[in-house]
Coordinates of C-alpha atoms in Angstrom, one line a residue:
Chain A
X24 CA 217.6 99.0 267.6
X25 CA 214.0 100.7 268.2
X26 CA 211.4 99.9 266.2
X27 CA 208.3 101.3 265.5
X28 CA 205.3 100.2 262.8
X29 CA 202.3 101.6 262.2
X30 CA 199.1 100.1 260.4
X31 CA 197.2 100.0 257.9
X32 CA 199.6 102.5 255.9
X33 CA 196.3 104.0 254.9
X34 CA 192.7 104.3 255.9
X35 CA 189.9 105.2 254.5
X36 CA 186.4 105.8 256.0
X37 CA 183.2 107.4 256.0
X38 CA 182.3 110.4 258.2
X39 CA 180.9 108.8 261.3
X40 CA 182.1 105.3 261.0
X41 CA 184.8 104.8 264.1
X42 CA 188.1 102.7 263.6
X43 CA 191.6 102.0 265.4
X44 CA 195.0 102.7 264.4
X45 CA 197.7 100.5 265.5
X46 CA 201.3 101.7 266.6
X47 CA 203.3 98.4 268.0
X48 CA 206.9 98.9 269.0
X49 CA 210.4 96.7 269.6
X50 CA 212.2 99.1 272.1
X51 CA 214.8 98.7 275.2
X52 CA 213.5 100.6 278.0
X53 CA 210.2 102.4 276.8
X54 CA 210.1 106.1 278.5
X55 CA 207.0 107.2 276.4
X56 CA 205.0 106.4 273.7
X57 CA 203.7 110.1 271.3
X58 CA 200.9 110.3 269.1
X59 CA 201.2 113.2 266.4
X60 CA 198.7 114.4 263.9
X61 CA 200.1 115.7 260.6
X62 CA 198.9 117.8 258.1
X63 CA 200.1 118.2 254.8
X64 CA 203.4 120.4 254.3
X65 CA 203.1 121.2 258.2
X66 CA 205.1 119.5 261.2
X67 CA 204.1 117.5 263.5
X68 CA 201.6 118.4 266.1
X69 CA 201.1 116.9 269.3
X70 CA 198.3 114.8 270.5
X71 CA 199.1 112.8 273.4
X72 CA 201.5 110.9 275.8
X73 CA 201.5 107.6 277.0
X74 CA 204.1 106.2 279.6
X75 CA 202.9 102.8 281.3
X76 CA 200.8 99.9 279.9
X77 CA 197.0 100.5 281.2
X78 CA 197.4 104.0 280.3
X79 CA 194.6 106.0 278.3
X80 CA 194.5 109.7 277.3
X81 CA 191.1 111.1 275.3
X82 CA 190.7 114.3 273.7
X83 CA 187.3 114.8 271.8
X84 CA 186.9 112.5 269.4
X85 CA 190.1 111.1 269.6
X86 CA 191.5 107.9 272.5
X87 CA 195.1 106.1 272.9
X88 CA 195.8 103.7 274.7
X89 CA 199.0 101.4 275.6
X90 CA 200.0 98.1 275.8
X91 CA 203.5 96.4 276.9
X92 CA 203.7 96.4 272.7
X93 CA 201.5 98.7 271.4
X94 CA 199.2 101.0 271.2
X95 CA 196.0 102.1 269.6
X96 CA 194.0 105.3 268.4
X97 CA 190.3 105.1 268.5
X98 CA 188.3 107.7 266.5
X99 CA 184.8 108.0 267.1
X100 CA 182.8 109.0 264.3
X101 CA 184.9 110.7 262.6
X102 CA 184.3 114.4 261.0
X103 CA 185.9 115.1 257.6
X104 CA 188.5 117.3 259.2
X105 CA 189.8 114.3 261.0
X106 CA 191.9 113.5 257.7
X107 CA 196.2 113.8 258.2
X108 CA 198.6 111.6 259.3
X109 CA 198.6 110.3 262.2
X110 CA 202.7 109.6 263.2
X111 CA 203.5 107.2 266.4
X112 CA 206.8 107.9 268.0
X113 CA 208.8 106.0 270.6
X114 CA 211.3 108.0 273.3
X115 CA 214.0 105.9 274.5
X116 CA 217.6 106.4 276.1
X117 CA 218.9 109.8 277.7
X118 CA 218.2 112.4 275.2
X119 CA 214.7 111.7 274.6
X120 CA 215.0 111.2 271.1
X121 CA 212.0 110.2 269.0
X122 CA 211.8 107.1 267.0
X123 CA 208.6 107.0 264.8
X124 CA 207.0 104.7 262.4
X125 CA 205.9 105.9 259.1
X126 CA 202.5 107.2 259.9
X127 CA 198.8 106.3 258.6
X128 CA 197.4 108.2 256.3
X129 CA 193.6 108.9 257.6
X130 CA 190.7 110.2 254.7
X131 CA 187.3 110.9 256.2
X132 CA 184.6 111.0 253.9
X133 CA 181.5 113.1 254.4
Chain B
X10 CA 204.0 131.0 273.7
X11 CA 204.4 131.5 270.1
X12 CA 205.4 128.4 269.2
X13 CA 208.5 126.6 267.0
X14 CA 209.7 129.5 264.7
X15 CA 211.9 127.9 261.3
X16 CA 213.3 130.0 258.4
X17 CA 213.3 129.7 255.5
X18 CA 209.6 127.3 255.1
X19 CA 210.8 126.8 251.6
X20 CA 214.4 126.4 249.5
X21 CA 214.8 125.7 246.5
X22 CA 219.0 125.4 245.6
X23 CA 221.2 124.2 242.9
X24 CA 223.1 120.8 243.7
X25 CA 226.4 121.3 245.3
X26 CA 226.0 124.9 246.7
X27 CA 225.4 125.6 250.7
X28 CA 222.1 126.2 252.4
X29 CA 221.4 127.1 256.3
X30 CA 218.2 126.5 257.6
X31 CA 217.3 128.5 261.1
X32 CA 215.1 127.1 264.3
X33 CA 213.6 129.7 267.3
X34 CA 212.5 127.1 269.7
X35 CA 209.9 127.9 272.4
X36 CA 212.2 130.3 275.1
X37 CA 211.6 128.5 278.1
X38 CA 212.9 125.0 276.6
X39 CA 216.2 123.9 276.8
X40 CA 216.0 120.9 274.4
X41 CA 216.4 121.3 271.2
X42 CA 216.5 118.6 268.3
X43 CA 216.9 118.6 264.4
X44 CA 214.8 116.2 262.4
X45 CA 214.6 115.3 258.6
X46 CA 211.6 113.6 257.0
X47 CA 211.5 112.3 253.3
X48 CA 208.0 111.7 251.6
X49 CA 205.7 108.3 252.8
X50 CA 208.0 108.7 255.6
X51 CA 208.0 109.6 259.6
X52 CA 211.1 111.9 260.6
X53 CA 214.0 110.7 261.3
X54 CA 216.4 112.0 264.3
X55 CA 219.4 114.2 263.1
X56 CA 221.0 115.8 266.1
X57 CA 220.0 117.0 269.9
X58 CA 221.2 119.9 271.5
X59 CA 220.8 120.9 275.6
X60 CA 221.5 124.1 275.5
X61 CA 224.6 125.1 274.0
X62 CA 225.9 121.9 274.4
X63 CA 225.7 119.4 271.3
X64 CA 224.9 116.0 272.5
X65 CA 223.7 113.7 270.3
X66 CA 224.5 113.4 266.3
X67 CA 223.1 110.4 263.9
X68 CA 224.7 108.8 261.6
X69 CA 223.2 110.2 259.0
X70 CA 224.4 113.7 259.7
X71 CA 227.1 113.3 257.4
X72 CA 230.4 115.5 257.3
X73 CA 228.5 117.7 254.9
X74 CA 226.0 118.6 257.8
X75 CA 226.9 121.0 260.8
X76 CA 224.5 122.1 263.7
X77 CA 224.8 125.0 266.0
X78 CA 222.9 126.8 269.0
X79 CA 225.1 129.2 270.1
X80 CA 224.1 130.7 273.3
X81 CA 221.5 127.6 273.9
X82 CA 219.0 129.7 272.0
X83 CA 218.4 129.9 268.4
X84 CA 219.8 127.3 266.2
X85 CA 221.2 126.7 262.6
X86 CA 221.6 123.6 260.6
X87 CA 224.2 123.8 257.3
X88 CA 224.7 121.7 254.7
X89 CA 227.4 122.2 252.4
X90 CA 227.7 120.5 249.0
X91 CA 224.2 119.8 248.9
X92 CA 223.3 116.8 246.7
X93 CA 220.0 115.5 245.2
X94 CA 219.4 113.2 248.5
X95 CA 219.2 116.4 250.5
X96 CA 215.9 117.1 249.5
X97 CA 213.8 116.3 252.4
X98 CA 211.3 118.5 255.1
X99 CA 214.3 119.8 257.6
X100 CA 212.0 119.6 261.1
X101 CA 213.2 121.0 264.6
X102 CA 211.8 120.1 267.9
X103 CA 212.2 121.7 271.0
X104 CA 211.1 120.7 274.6
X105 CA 211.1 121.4 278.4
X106 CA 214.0 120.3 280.3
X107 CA 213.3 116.9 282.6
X108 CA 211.4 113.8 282.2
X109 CA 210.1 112.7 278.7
X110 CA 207.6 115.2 277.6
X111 CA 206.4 115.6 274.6
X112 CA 208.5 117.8 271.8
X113 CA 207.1 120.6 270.0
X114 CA 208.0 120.6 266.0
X115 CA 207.9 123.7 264.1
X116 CA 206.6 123.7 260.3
X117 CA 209.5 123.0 259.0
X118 CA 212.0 124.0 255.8
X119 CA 211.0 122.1 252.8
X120 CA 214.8 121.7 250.8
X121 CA 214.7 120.8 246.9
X122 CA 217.8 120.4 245.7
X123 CA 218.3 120.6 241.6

């Protein structure tokens, strides 16, 4: 069965001071790997797509990247309205289904 | 491009009646999939639809849940005999036909059951 974790659960930092969240995964047959930002009482919205190990995709202050296990996303100094949840998710098999961990929640400080 | 439509984005209903929930997906995709995602917790797959065509159901889509997209465009989701475990965010995804591209959720129905 697919398996996805995400840490920390939660993370806390001040505005400007940069950090990683983790995303590893146990999956047969990896077809892509999803980052999603979160907001409260909204859906998911989508960030980026990863499909091969050595892959990277930025946008602004925000980089994943991918290993054969997991991957990371860096935030560099981050701005106050950098706070949500970030969710990692896991497509797999025919249908493209998702398979995501729990999230982190991210609080950025001014 | 206007994005994920879903109707009701809140329902409140008393334990044991029926509730439908609807999804617009973005026209030009073909994909279409039904998520549910409880509190501290990322969404879980319910069901997958290409086009018309039903494909994929969980197993926690219980007999008490029922999906539809007739016409492969808008689509329902039912409960009946809703129960306190119900209560949940009801999310739908939809996405371009081919390859593994990325899914785009609506905002989702919030369901309290009382």
């Amino acid at each position: 069965e697919d398996q996805v974790t995400q840490s920390p659960e939660a993370l806390r930092l001040q505005e400007g001071e940069s950090s990683s969240l983790n995303c590893s995964y146990t999956v047969s047959g990896l077809r892509g790997l999803f980052w999603y930002r979160q907001d409260p009482g909204k859906g998911p919205e989508f960030l980026f797509t990863l499909y091969s190990a050595g892959e990277e995709k930025e946008k602004e202050r925000l980089k994943a990247t991918l290993t054969k296990k997991e991957s990371f996303l860096h935030i560099t100094a981050p701005k106050p309205e950098d706070s949500a949840t970030y969710l990692c998710a896991v497509a797999t098999g025919a249908n493209s289904k998702l398979t995501f961990g729990k999230g982190i929640t991210l609080s950025v400080r001014p | 491009d206007t994005g994920v439509s879903q109707d009701p984005r809140h329902k409140i209903t008393k334990r044991g009646q029926n509730v439908t929930f609807r999804c617009d997906p973005i026209s030009e995709h073909n994909r279409l999939y039904w998520y549910r995602q409880t509190l501290g917790q990322g969404p879980e797959f319910l069901t997958y639809f290409q086009n018309e065509a039903q494909l994929e159901k969980s197993r926690l889509l219980s007999d008490r849940f029922s999906a539809e997209r007739p016409k492969g465009s808008f689509s329902t989701l039912e409960i009946q005999r809703t129960e306190q475990g119900d209560s949940a965010m009801y999310l739908c995804a939809s996405q371009r036909a081919g390859g593994y591209t990325e899914a785009f959720f609506g905002q989702g129905t919030r369901l309290t059951v009382v």
